[in-house]
Coordinates of C-alpha atoms in Angstrom, one line a residue:
M1 CA 0.0 0.0 0.0
L2 CA 2.8 2.4 0.8
E3 CA 4.4 1.7 -2.6
F4 CA 1.1 2.5 -4.3
H5 CA 0.9 5.9 -2.6
R6 CA 4.5 6.7 -3.3
T7 CA 4.0 5.9 -7.0
L8 CA 0.9 8.0 -7.2
L9 CA 2.6 10.9 -5.5
T10 CA 5.6 10.7 -7.8
L11 CA 3.3 10.7 -10.9
L12 CA 1.2 13.7 -9.7
E13 CA 4.3 15.7 -8.6
G14 CA 5.7 15.1 -12.1
G15 CA 2.6 16.7 -13.6
Q16 CA 1.1 13.4 -14.8
R17 CA -2.7 13.2 -15.0
V18 CA -3.8 9.7 -13.9
A19 CA -6.9 7.8 -12.9
V20 CA -7.0 5.5 -9.9
A21 CA -9.4 2.6 -10.4
T22 CA -10.4 0.9 -7.1
I23 CA -12.6 -2.2 -6.6
V24 CA -15.1 -1.0 -4.1
E25 CA -17.4 -4.0 -4.2
A26 CA -16.9 -7.6 -5.3
R27 CA -19.6 -10.2 -5.4
G28 CA -19.0 -13.9 -6.3
S29 CA -15.8 -14.9 -8.0
T30 CA -13.7 -11.9 -9.2
P31 CA -10.0 -11.6 -10.2
Q32 CA -9.3 -9.5 -7.1
R33 CA -11.3 -8.5 -4.0
E34 CA -12.3 -5.1 -2.6
G35 CA -9.4 -2.6 -2.3
G36 CA -7.6 -3.8 -5.4
R37 CA -6.2 -0.8 -7.3
I38 CA -4.6 0.2 -10.6
I39 CA -3.2 3.5 -11.7
V40 CA -3.9 4.4 -15.4
A41 CA -2.3 7.2 -17.4
E42 CA -3.9 8.9 -20.4
D43 CA -1.6 7.0 -22.8
G44 CA -2.6 3.6 -21.4
R45 CA 0.4 3.0 -19.2
T46 CA -0.5 1.3 -15.9
W47 CA 1.0 0.7 -12.5
F48 CA -0.2 -2.2 -10.2
T49 CA -3.1 -4.5 -11.2
I50 CA -6.7 -5.5 -10.4
G51 CA -6.3 -9.0 -11.8
G52 CA -5.5 -8.7 -15.5
G53 CA -7.5 -10.2 -18.3
A54 CA -10.6 -8.8 -20.0
F55 CA -11.8 -7.2 -16.8
E56 CA -8.7 -5.2 -16.2
A57 CA -8.5 -4.2 -19.9
L58 CA -12.0 -2.8 -19.9
V59 CA -11.3 -0.9 -16.7
I60 CA -8.2 0.6 -18.3
D61 CA -10.3 1.7 -21.3
D62 CA -12.9 3.2 -19.1
A63 CA -10.3 5.0 -17.0
R64 CA -8.7 6.5 -20.1
T65 CA -12.2 7.8 -21.1
C66 CA -12.6 9.3 -17.7
L67 CA -9.3 11.1 -18.1
R68 CA -10.3 12.4 -21.5
E69 CA -13.6 13.7 -20.2
S70 CA -12.1 14.9 -16.9
K71 CA -14.6 13.1 -14.7
S72 CA -14.7 10.4 -12.0
E73 CA -17.2 7.6 -12.3
L74 CA -18.5 4.5 -10.5
K75 CA -18.7 1.6 -12.9
T76 CA -20.2 -1.9 -12.6
Y77 CA -18.8 -4.9 -14.4
S78 CA -20.5 -8.3 -14.9
L79 CA -17.9 -11.1 -15.0
H80 CA -20.2 -13.6 -16.7
E81 CA -19.9 -15.4 -19.9
S82 CA -23.2 -14.3 -21.2
G83 CA -26.0 -11.8 -20.4
E84 CA -26.3 -8.1 -20.6
E85 CA -23.0 -6.3 -20.4
A86 CA -21.2 -9.6 -19.7
L87 CA -17.5 -9.7 -20.3
G88 CA -17.4 -13.3 -21.5
M89 CA -15.6 -14.4 -18.4
A90 CA -16.1 -17.6 -16.4
C91 CA -15.6 -16.0 -13.0
G92 CA -19.3 -15.5 -12.6
G93 CA -18.9 -12.5 -10.3
R94 CA -19.7 -8.8 -10.3
A95 CA -17.5 -5.9 -9.4
Q96 CA -18.0 -2.2 -8.8
V97 CA -15.0 0.0 -9.6
F98 CA -14.6 3.6 -8.7
I99 CA -12.5 5.4 -11.2
E100 CA -11.1 8.6 -9.7
V101 CA -9.4 11.1 -11.9
S102 CA -6.4 12.7 -10.2
G103 CA -4.2 15.7 -11.1
L104 CA -7.2 17.7 -12.3
V105 CA -6.1 20.9 -10.4
E106 CA -5.3 23.4 -13.1
N107 CA -1.6 24.2 -13.1
L108 CA -0.7 27.8 -13.3
L109 CA 2.9 28.5 -14.3
V110 CA 4.0 32.0 -13.5
F111 CA 7.1 33.1 -15.3
G112 CA 8.5 35.9 -13.2
A113 CA 8.8 36.1 -9.4
G114 CA 8.5 39.9 -9.1
H115 CA 5.6 42.0 -7.7
V116 CA 3.0 41.0 -10.2
G117 CA 4.0 37.3 -10.1
R118 CA 3.9 37.1 -6.4
A119 CA 0.5 38.9 -6.2
L120 CA -0.9 36.6 -8.8
A121 CA 0.4 33.5 -7.1
R122 CA -1.4 34.5 -3.9
L123 CA -4.7 35.3 -5.6
A124 CA -4.7 32.2 -7.9
A125 CA -4.0 29.8 -5.1
G126 CA -7.2 31.1 -3.4
V127 CA -9.3 30.0 -6.4
G128 CA -7.9 26.5 -6.8
F129 CA -4.9 26.8 -9.1
G130 CA -1.8 24.8 -8.4
I131 CA 1.0 27.3 -8.5
T132 CA 4.5 27.0 -10.1
V133 CA 6.7 30.0 -10.2
V134 CA 9.7 30.1 -12.6
D135 CA 12.5 32.6 -12.6
D136 CA 16.2 32.8 -13.3
R137 CA 17.0 34.8 -10.2
S138 CA 17.4 32.6 -7.2
A139 CA 17.1 35.5 -4.8
M140 CA 13.5 36.1 -6.1
L141 CA 12.4 32.6 -5.4
D142 CA 11.8 33.2 -1.7
A143 CA 9.4 30.6 -0.4
P144 CA 7.8 32.8 2.3
A145 CA 6.7 35.3 -0.4
F146 CA 4.5 32.7 -2.0
P147 CA 1.5 30.6 -0.9
A148 CA 2.2 27.3 0.8
G149 CA 2.7 24.5 -1.7
T150 CA 4.0 26.7 -4.4
R151 CA 6.6 25.0 -6.6
L152 CA 9.6 27.3 -7.1
V153 CA 11.8 26.5 -10.2
E154 CA 15.1 28.2 -11.0
T155 CA 16.0 28.3 -14.7
D156 CA 18.4 30.1 -16.9
R157 CA 17.9 33.5 -18.5
L158 CA 16.7 32.0 -21.8
F159 CA 14.3 29.7 -20.0
R160 CA 15.7 26.5 -21.5
E161 CA 16.8 24.6 -18.4
A162 CA 14.8 22.8 -15.7
L163 CA 11.4 23.9 -17.0
P164 CA 8.5 22.1 -15.3
P165 CA 6.1 19.9 -17.3
I166 CA 3.5 21.7 -19.4
D167 CA 0.5 20.0 -20.9
D168 CA -2.7 21.0 -22.6
H169 CA -4.4 21.7 -19.3
S170 CA -1.7 24.2 -18.2
Y171 CA -2.1 27.9 -17.8
V172 CA 1.0 30.0 -18.4
V173 CA 1.5 33.7 -17.5
L174 CA 4.6 35.7 -18.6
V175 CA 5.3 38.5 -16.2
T176 CA 9.1 38.5 -16.2
R177 CA 11.3 41.5 -15.5
C178 CA 11.7 42.9 -19.0
H179 CA 10.7 42.6 -22.7
D180 CA 13.8 40.4 -23.5
T181 CA 13.0 37.8 -20.9
D182 CA 9.3 37.7 -21.8
E183 CA 10.4 37.1 -25.4
A184 CA 12.8 34.4 -24.4
A185 CA 10.2 32.7 -22.3
L186 CA 7.6 32.8 -25.0
R187 CA 10.2 31.4 -27.5
A188 CA 11.0 28.5 -25.2
L189 CA 7.3 27.8 -24.6
A190 CA 6.0 28.2 -28.2
G191 CA 6.1 24.4 -28.9
Q192 CA 4.5 23.4 -25.7
P193 CA 0.8 22.3 -25.5
W194 CA -0.5 24.8 -23.0
R195 CA -4.2 25.6 -22.7
Y196 CA -3.6 29.3 -22.0
L197 CA -0.6 31.5 -22.4
G198 CA -0.7 35.3 -21.6
M199 CA 2.0 37.9 -21.7
I200 CA 2.1 41.2 -19.9
G201 CA 3.0 44.5 -21.7
S202 CA 1.7 47.4 -23.6
R203 CA 0.2 46.8 -27.0
R204 CA 3.3 48.2 -28.7
K205 CA 5.6 45.9 -26.7
V206 CA 3.4 42.9 -27.4
R207 CA 3.4 43.6 -31.1
V208 CA 7.2 44.0 -31.2
V209 CA 7.8 40.8 -29.4
L210 CA 5.3 38.8 -31.5
D211 CA 6.7 40.2 -34.7
R212 CA 10.3 39.2 -33.7
L213 CA 9.3 35.7 -32.9
L214 CA 7.4 35.4 -36.2
E215 CA 10.6 36.5 -38.0
Q216 CA 12.5 33.8 -36.0
G217 CA 10.2 31.1 -37.2
V218 CA 7.7 30.7 -34.5
P219 CA 4.4 29.7 -36.3
A220 CA 1.8 32.4 -36.7
A221 CA -0.9 30.0 -35.5
T222 CA 1.0 29.6 -32.2
L223 CA 1.4 33.4 -31.7
E224 CA -2.3 34.0 -32.5
R225 CA -3.1 31.9 -29.4
V226 CA -1.2 34.2 -27.1
H227 CA -3.4 36.4 -24.9
A228 CA -1.7 39.8 -24.9
P229 CA -1.8 42.3 -23.4
I230 CA -2.8 39.9 -20.6
G231 CA -5.8 40.4 -18.4
V232 CA -9.1 42.2 -18.6
P233 CA -9.0 46.1 -18.8
I234 CA -9.5 47.7 -15.4
G235 CA -7.4 50.8 -15.8
S236 CA -4.8 50.1 -13.2
H237 CA -1.0 49.6 -13.1
R238 CA -0.6 48.6 -9.4
P239 CA 0.9 45.1 -9.2
E240 CA -1.9 43.8 -7.0
E241 CA -4.6 45.1 -9.2
V242 CA -2.8 43.9 -12.4
A243 CA -2.9 40.5 -10.7
V244 CA -6.6 40.8 -10.2
S245 CA -7.0 41.6 -13.9
I246 CA -4.9 38.6 -15.0
L247 CA -6.8 36.3 -12.6
A248 CA -10.1 37.4 -14.0
E249 CA -9.0 36.4 -17.4
L250 CA -7.7 33.0 -16.2
V251 CA -11.0 32.3 -14.5
A252 CA -12.9 33.3 -17.6
I253 CA -10.9 30.9 -19.7
R254 CA -11.4 28.2 -17.2
N255 CA -15.1 28.7 -17.3
G256 CA -15.3 28.8 -21.1
V257 CA -16.0 32.6 -21.3
P258 CA -14.3 34.4 -24.2
S259 CA -11.6 36.8 -23.1
P260 CA -10.9 40.2 -24.7
G261 CA -7.2 40.1 -23.8
R262 CA -5.7 39.1 -27.1
I263 CA -3.7 40.9 -29.8
R264 CA -4.8 39.9 -33.3

């Protein structure tokens, strides 16, 4: 059991979305009794077992569906050779399996540990985002300045080293110390499958950065997905209020509401 939890924790800390399928009820003859568990990744990789065979294969398929649809579900499996929803198995039992999707907390990666980045981390943690802050200045990655549980990542000035995992559920915010580092971060992230990427700056600065990256070969389709200038317009330049503006856009995107914060 300890090994199971260690494996699950390692996967989640590495940014992996997984489903945990647990046998919560077993009647008659089944490949494994209550409490049997298997961990399933989106690509079909598994850790541990609930008995193998057709039963386990179907649970794995259902777990992958739950991951794609981002939902947990209680499923019932008939381990008979015939009959409605039977698996063609000779066991003759029946099993209920709870498939729980883990790692669904939206990951917010804040590039820049300055005033805006710190304020945003504090606010975003309060509405359920998992926070990672990335900066190339070790002195700025001061744990007490960020919410408990914030992952602090030191990288190089070009944002090429030690970057945390980014997937198509990730939210990325670029609020680094200057135009050059924002541009470097966006260049490094252009090929990543983020759900949202926003960059701070005036309209002129945003246009200059995007034009440069286009000239350097970053696909136009990628740059068109960048939300910039970031945030919803509230007419303020104070770091704490800029953070409110950015968070409002993040929550809008999370809720499926179109955001105005994008340069065309």
